[in-house]
PDB file of C-alpha atoms in Angstrom:
ATOM      1  CA  MET I   1       0.000   0.000   0.000  1.00 83.00           C
ATOM      2  CA  LEU I   2       2.822   2.400   0.863  1.00 84.00           C
ATOM      3  CA  HIS I   3       4.527   1.634  -2.452  1.00 86.00           C
ATOM      4  CA  HIS I   4       1.316   2.120  -4.438  1.00 88.00           C
ATOM      5  CA  ALA I   5       0.579   5.384  -2.616  1.00 89.00           C
ATOM      6  CA  ALA I   6       4.100   6.608  -3.391  1.00 89.00           C
ATOM      7  CA  MET I   7       3.682   5.720  -7.075  1.00 91.00           C
ATOM      8  CA  HIS I   8       0.429   7.730  -7.150  1.00 91.00           C
ATOM      9  CA  HIS I   9       1.631  10.573  -4.929  1.00 91.00           C
ATOM     10  CA  ASP I  10      -0.516  13.199  -6.659  1.00 94.00           C
ATOM     11  CA  GLU I  11      -3.875  11.516  -6.023  1.00 95.00           C
ATOM     12  CA  GLU I  12      -5.603   9.533  -3.288  1.00 96.00           C
ATOM     13  CA  ILE I  13      -5.527   5.775  -3.643  1.00 96.00           C
ATOM     14  CA  CYS I  14      -8.163   3.664  -1.905  1.00 95.00           C
ATOM     15  CA  GLY I  15      -9.282   0.146  -1.194  1.00 94.00           C
ATOM     16  CA  PHE I  16     -10.129  -2.459   1.423  1.00 92.00           C
ATOM     17  CA  ILE I  17      -8.227  -4.535   3.928  1.00 90.00           C
ATOM     18  CA  PHE I  18     -10.228  -7.647   4.729  1.00 86.00           C
ATOM     19  CA  TYR I  19     -10.143 -11.173   5.997  1.00 83.00           C
ATOM     20  CA  ASP I  20     -11.357 -13.720   3.457  1.00 80.00           C
ATOM     21  CA  ASN I  21     -13.383 -16.332   5.381  1.00 81.00           C
ATOM     22  CA  ILE I  22     -13.122 -18.787   2.466  1.00 79.00           C
ATOM     23  CA  LYS I  23      -9.382 -18.510   1.789  1.00 77.00           C
ATOM     24  CA  LYS I  24      -8.659 -17.833   5.472  1.00 76.00           C
ATOM     25  CA  ALA I  25      -6.258 -15.063   4.563  1.00 74.00           C
ATOM     26  CA  GLN I  26      -5.749 -11.368   5.220  1.00 81.00           C
ATOM     27  CA  LEU I  27      -5.978  -9.538   1.899  1.00 83.00           C
ATOM     28  CA  PHE I  28      -6.142  -6.071   0.515  1.00 86.00           C
ATOM     29  CA  ILE I  29      -7.761  -4.937  -2.665  1.00 89.00           C
ATOM     30  CA  LEU I  30      -7.102  -1.689  -4.484  1.00 92.00           C
ATOM     31  CA  ALA I  31     -10.191   0.057  -5.788  1.00 93.00           C
ATOM     32  CA  GLN I  32     -10.459   2.698  -8.463  1.00 93.00           C
ATOM     33  CA  ASN I  33     -10.860   6.205  -7.075  1.00 95.00           C
ATOM     34  CA  ILE I  34     -13.718   7.753  -9.040  1.00 96.00           C
ATOM     35  CA  ALA I  35     -13.855  11.082  -7.167  1.00 94.00           C
ATOM     36  CA  ALA I  36     -14.103  14.186  -9.320  1.00 95.00           C
ATOM     37  CA  ASN I  37     -11.046  15.647  -7.562  1.00 95.00           C
ATOM     38  CA  ARG I  38      -8.779  12.655  -6.829  1.00 94.00           C
ATOM     39  CA  ALA I  39      -6.052  14.922  -5.449  1.00 93.00           C
ATOM     40  CA  ARG I  40      -8.271  15.881  -2.474  1.00 91.00           C
ATOM     41  CA  HIS I  41     -10.893  13.127  -2.108  1.00 91.00           C
ATOM     42  CA  PHE I  42     -11.579   9.507  -2.774  1.00 92.00           C
ATOM     43  CA  GLU I  43     -14.691   7.649  -3.790  1.00 92.00           C
ATOM     44  CA  ILE I  44     -14.465   3.894  -4.132  1.00 93.00           C
ATOM     45  CA  GLU I  45     -15.646   2.561  -7.465  1.00 93.00           C
ATOM     46  CA  HIS I  46     -19.248   1.490  -6.802  1.00 92.00           C
ATOM     47  CA  ARG I  47     -19.038  -1.992  -8.334  1.00 93.00           C
ATOM     48  CA  ILE I  48     -16.200  -2.943  -5.949  1.00 92.00           C
ATOM     49  CA  LEU I  49     -17.936  -1.368  -2.946  1.00 91.00           C
ATOM     50  CA  PHE I  50     -21.201  -3.223  -3.626  1.00 92.00           C
ATOM     51  CA  GLU I  51     -19.371  -6.519  -4.198  1.00 92.00           C
ATOM     52  CA  ILE I  52     -17.472  -6.202  -0.903  1.00 90.00           C
ATOM     53  CA  LEU I  53     -20.717  -5.296   0.919  1.00 89.00           C
ATOM     54  CA  ARG I  54     -22.490  -8.287  -0.689  1.00 93.00           C
ATOM     55  CA  ARG I  55     -19.699 -10.695   0.233  1.00 90.00           C
ATOM     56  CA  GLU I  56     -19.583  -9.341   3.792  1.00 89.00           C
ATOM     57  CA  ARG I  57     -23.353  -9.854   4.129  1.00 91.00           C
ATOM     58  CA  LEU I  58     -22.886 -13.479   2.966  1.00 93.00           C
ATOM     59  CA  ASP I  59     -20.111 -13.887   5.576  1.00 88.00           C
ATOM     60  CA  GLU I  60     -17.513 -14.583   2.880  1.00 88.00           C
ATOM     61  CA  VAL I  61     -15.317 -11.683   3.969  1.00 86.00           C
ATOM     62  CA  ARG I  62     -14.890  -9.469   7.005  1.00 87.00           C
ATOM     63  CA  VAL I  63     -13.826  -5.909   6.244  1.00 88.00           C
ATOM     64  CA  ASP I  64     -11.066  -4.881   8.649  1.00 87.00           C
ATOM     65  CA  ALA I  65     -10.571  -1.368   7.262  1.00 88.00           C
ATOM     66  CA  ILE I  66     -10.958   0.977   4.339  1.00 91.00           C
ATOM     67  CA  PHE I  67      -7.654   2.544   3.341  1.00 93.00           C
ATOM     68  CA  HIS I  68      -6.819   5.651   1.412  1.00 94.00           C
ATOM     69  CA  SER I  69      -3.903   8.030   1.030  1.00 95.00           C
ATOM     70  CA  HIS I  70      -3.478  11.726   1.669  1.00 94.00           C
ATOM     71  CA  PRO I  71      -1.156  13.296  -0.922  1.00 93.00           C
ATOM     72  CA  ASN I  72      -1.025  16.439   1.253  1.00 88.00           C
ATOM     73  CA  GLY I  73       0.935  14.482   3.897  1.00 86.00           C
ATOM     74  CA  ASP I  74      -1.585  14.898   6.740  1.00 88.00           C
ATOM     75  CA  ILE I  75      -2.117  11.578   8.543  1.00 87.00           C
ATOM     76  CA  ARG I  76      -5.285  12.833  10.279  1.00 86.00           C
ATOM     77  CA  PRO I  77      -8.754  12.266   8.798  1.00 87.00           C
ATOM     78  CA  SER I  78     -10.258  15.277   7.062  1.00 86.00           C
ATOM     79  CA  LYS I  79     -13.773  16.511   7.837  1.00 82.00           C
ATOM     80  CA  TYR I  80     -14.852  14.834   4.591  1.00 83.00           C
ATOM     81  CA  ASP I  81     -13.246  11.571   5.777  1.00 85.00           C
ATOM     82  CA  ILE I  82     -15.058  11.734   9.106  1.00 81.00           C
ATOM     83  CA  MET I  83     -18.405  12.512   7.496  1.00 77.00           C
ATOM     84  CA  SER I  84     -17.947   9.565   5.112  1.00 80.00           C
ATOM     85  CA  ALA I  85     -16.630   7.148   7.743  1.00 78.00           C
ATOM     86  CA  ILE I  86     -19.555   7.736  10.106  1.00 75.00           C
ATOM     87  CA  GLN I  87     -21.678   5.766   7.613  1.00 76.00           C
ATOM     88  CA  TYR I  88     -19.639   2.590   8.150  1.00 75.00           C
ATOM     89  CA  ALA I  89     -18.479   0.691  11.214  1.00 74.00           C
ATOM     90  CA  TRP I  90     -15.100   0.008   9.590  1.00 82.00           C
ATOM     91  CA  PRO I  91     -11.852   1.602  10.751  1.00 84.00           C
ATOM     92  CA  TRP I  92      -9.998   3.752   8.236  1.00 85.00           C
ATOM     93  CA  LEU I  93      -6.304   3.416   7.525  1.00 89.00           C
ATOM     94  CA  ILE I  94      -4.817   6.646   6.204  1.00 91.00           C
ATOM     95  CA  ILE I  95      -1.485   6.644   4.370  1.00 91.00           C
ATOM     96  CA  ALA I  96       0.530   9.862   4.212  1.00 90.00           C
ATOM     97  CA  GLY I  97       4.083   9.746   2.955  1.00 87.00           C
ATOM     98  CA  ASN I  98       5.804   6.869   4.751  1.00 84.00           C
ATOM     99  CA  GLU I  99       3.303   6.748   7.635  1.00 86.00           C
ATOM    100  CA  MET I 100       0.025   4.918   8.174  1.00 86.00           C
ATOM    101  CA  ALA I 101      -2.524   5.585  10.915  1.00 85.00           C
ATOM    102  CA  MET I 102      -5.613   3.562  11.779  1.00 84.00           C
ATOM    103  CA  TRP I 103      -8.668   5.597  12.783  1.00 83.00           C
ATOM    104  CA  HIS I 104     -12.083   4.521  14.017  1.00 78.00           C
ATOM    105  CA  MET I 105     -14.945   6.987  13.742  1.00 72.00           C
ATOM    106  CA  PRO I 106     -17.689   5.890  16.141  1.00 66.00           C
ATOM    107  CA  GLN I 107     -21.141   5.834  14.589  1.00 62.00           C
ATOM    108  CA  GLU I 108     -22.441   8.167  17.300  1.00 61.00           C
ATOM    109  CA  MET I 109     -19.992  10.850  16.132  1.00 55.00           C
ATOM    110  CA  SER I 110     -21.608  13.618  14.130  1.00 49.00           C
ATOM    111  CA  ILE I 111     -20.440  16.625  12.175  1.00 45.00           C
ATOM    112  CA  GLU I 112     -21.361  18.791  15.181  1.00 44.00           C
ATOM    113  CA  ASN I 113     -18.656  17.193  17.361  1.00 43.00           C
ATOM    114  CA  ILE I 114     -16.121  16.766  14.588  1.00 42.00           C
ATOM    115  CA  ASN I 115     -13.399  18.610  16.506  1.00 41.00           C
ATOM    116  CA  LEU I 116     -13.324  15.926  19.190  1.00 37.00           C
ATOM    117  CA  PRO I 117     -10.525  13.396  18.723  1.00 39.00           C
ATOM    118  CA  CYS I 118     -11.642  10.280  16.859  1.00 42.00           C
ATOM    119  CA  ARG I 119      -9.106   7.945  18.437  1.00 42.00           C
ATOM    120  CA  VAL I 120      -5.424   8.058  19.024  1.00 41.00           C
ATOM    121  CA  PRO I 121      -3.874   6.856  15.750  1.00 46.00           C
ATOM    122  CA  ILE I 122      -1.517   3.928  15.530  1.00 46.00           C
ATOM    123  CA  ILE I 123       1.439   5.274  13.591  1.00 46.00           C
ATOM    124  CA  ILE I 124       3.434   2.827  11.483  1.00 47.00           C
ATOM    125  CA  LYS I 125       6.569   4.297   9.958  1.00 47.00           C
ATOM    126  CA  SER I 126       8.125   2.653   6.954  1.00 46.00           C
ATOM    127  CA  SER I 127      11.888   2.694   6.546  1.00 44.00           C
TER     128      SER I 127
END
């Protein structure tokens, strides 16, 4: 993921980290970012999103996190990220430069309390 983000440093990459209940393996899948402004936002290609949701409902996969990158280098979730993440119960992994941070936006969080900390990130630095 870090390598792919570095190769596409001028736009946000995105995808899923999940556990495949059939293959019994931890996997990640890159998804096409279809946002109008890929340098500042991401929107997962709908076909992939619906397929992952379908397979999760059938208990074929368990989504561990959605990941995306921040070309601006900020490891913290943006207001747009928080608003989007509130819809899902999945943690978000944000990649910025050579760092990754896992964030969980509780479903009870709303745009009104957006300035409250989401969670302390887990920072993973790549050498």
